[in-house]
Amino acid sequence: MLQRLGCNAVIFQVRAEGDAFYQSSLEPWSKYLTGKQGVAPDSPWDPLGFVIDECHARGMEVHAWVNPYRGAGNADAYLAPTHPARRYPELFIRYGKLLYMDPGNPQSVRYINSIVKDIVERYDVDALHFDDYFYPYPKDGLEFDDEESFSRYGLPTGYRPEQKAEWRRENVNRLIYTVRQTILETKPWVRFGVSPFGIYRNESSSRLGSRTNGLQAYDDLNADILHWAKEGWIDYVIPQVYWNIGHQVADYEELTHWWDRHIPHKKTQLYIGQNVTRTMDGDQLASKLALSRQHSQGNSWWSGEDLVRNYKGVGDSLIARYQSYRALLPEYRGALGKTKTPAAISLILEDTNEDGHMLLWDDYREPNEPASAFYYAVYAFPEGVRPDISNPSYLVSISTNPYYILPSMPQGSTYQFLVTAINRFWQESRPASIKINF
C-alpha cells in the first residue's frame, strides 16, 4: 500500500524501549508484538527481516528506527530478564514514570553501539535511524537526576556545574559520532539519519535561532543537530516540522525555510517531517508540499498508519496529484565518496512462459558490493515518445528482480522498454533498450 501511495522508503521501528522487533540475542522481544515483553511471536517470524525482503522487492528502502535511550514508558511495568535495565540497572535513571538510559555514562554509549552494530551487521538495512528522543522531554518541576554521572564523568574532565548542559550535549555528540564510526566500519554504505524535534533554537536563545517560541532541541533535549550535520556524522535529517502554516509558536513556513538555510546540503540531505493529521485537519497539504518541494529533497510522513487509512483523503491526494509516479531516491555519495555508476545491462530478452510475457536480463547484483547493481528500474515509452529516463511518468518498476512481467497492452501497439541498474547509492547506469510489439 505504501508503494502505491508513492513512498520509496519505510522507517521501521525496531527498538522502542530496550526491546526488539527482530530476532535478538541482546534484548527481549517487544511487548508491542505479542502483548508481553520477552515473548516471541508464535511462529519463527522476524518482522525486520520480513519488512526488508518485502520492501526491497518493491524497490523501497528500509531504515531501522532505533530509540537509543528510552528504557521503559512505565518504569513500574514488567521488564523481561534480558531487558537492559534488568541486566545493567546502574545505567538507568528514573524520570517520572519513565526509565531512561543515562547518556552521561560511557557504558551507555558502548551498549547502544553494540545494538547498532548487531542490527547493521546481521540485517540488510539501508539506513540506521534515530528519532527526537535524546535527553528526556522536560517535565515541569522535575529534574533529570544525572548528578552522579556528572560528578564522576563531567567534573573530572573540566566541566563546571554551570556547564552541565554543555556536558550533556557532548554526551549525545559522543553517541552520534560513535554510532557513525561503527556503521562505517561495518557497512559503510548504510546511512545514518535523525528526525529531531522541529525547533533547533528560538531566536530569543540564539541569533542563529528561528522566529519561534517553543521547546528547543539544542537547549531542552541537548541535541546539537547542526553540529552533527556540519561534521558529516549524519547523512540525512528529517526535522519534525509538525505544526501548521501560521502557527503562533512554531510556524511551518518559518521552520522549513530555517532548516533549508542552515543544513549543509553537500554533507547532509534534508527531508521535511510531515504530520498527516494536523496537515489534513488544517487543509494545508497543497501549501505545505509546495514549500517542502522548494526547500528540501522530499517528505517523510508521520504516521504511516494515517497514510494507509487514508485520513481525510490524504492517500487519494498523494496518488492523484503529489506522488503519482514512482521516484528514485536522491543520489547519495556517503563516506565512500563518488563511486562509479553500476555497469549497464548488456542484453534484454523477451520471453513467454508459465509466469507470463516478460523481459529478462542477467542479474548483475553482487552481495556486499554497494557500487554494483542492487535495484533494476524499468521504463516504458510508447512509440513516438522520445525516451527520457529523467521523466518519472514513464518509470513502471523498481525491483531487485532481474525480470519484468509485461502488462497487457493494446493489440498492435509498440513500446520501447529501457532497463537500468541502480546501486546502493542510487546511482543509475546507462539504459539498455528493447522494442516490444504487442
PDB file of C-alpha atoms in Angstrom, residues 21 35 56 127 157-158 261 275 289 350:
ATOM      1  CA  PHE A  21      11.159  -6.052  16.752  1.00  0.00           C
ATOM      2  CA  GLY A  35       1.447  -8.301  24.377  1.00  0.00           C
ATOM      3  CA  HIS A  56      13.478  -4.378  -1.382  1.00  0.00           C
ATOM      4  CA  ALA A 127      19.930   3.143   6.997  1.00  0.00           C
ATOM      5  CA  THR A 157      37.049  16.388  32.634  1.00  0.00           C
ATOM      6  CA  GLY A 158      36.834  20.116  33.346  1.00  0.00           C
ATOM      7  CA  ARG A 261      19.230  27.738   5.225  1.00  0.00           C
ATOM      8  CA  ASN A 275       2.302  15.359  10.447  1.00  0.00           C
ATOM      9  CA  LEU A 289       4.147  20.398  -0.114  1.00  0.00           C
ATOM     10  CA  GLU A 350      11.746 -11.205 -24.380  1.00  0.00           C
TER      11      GLU A 350
END
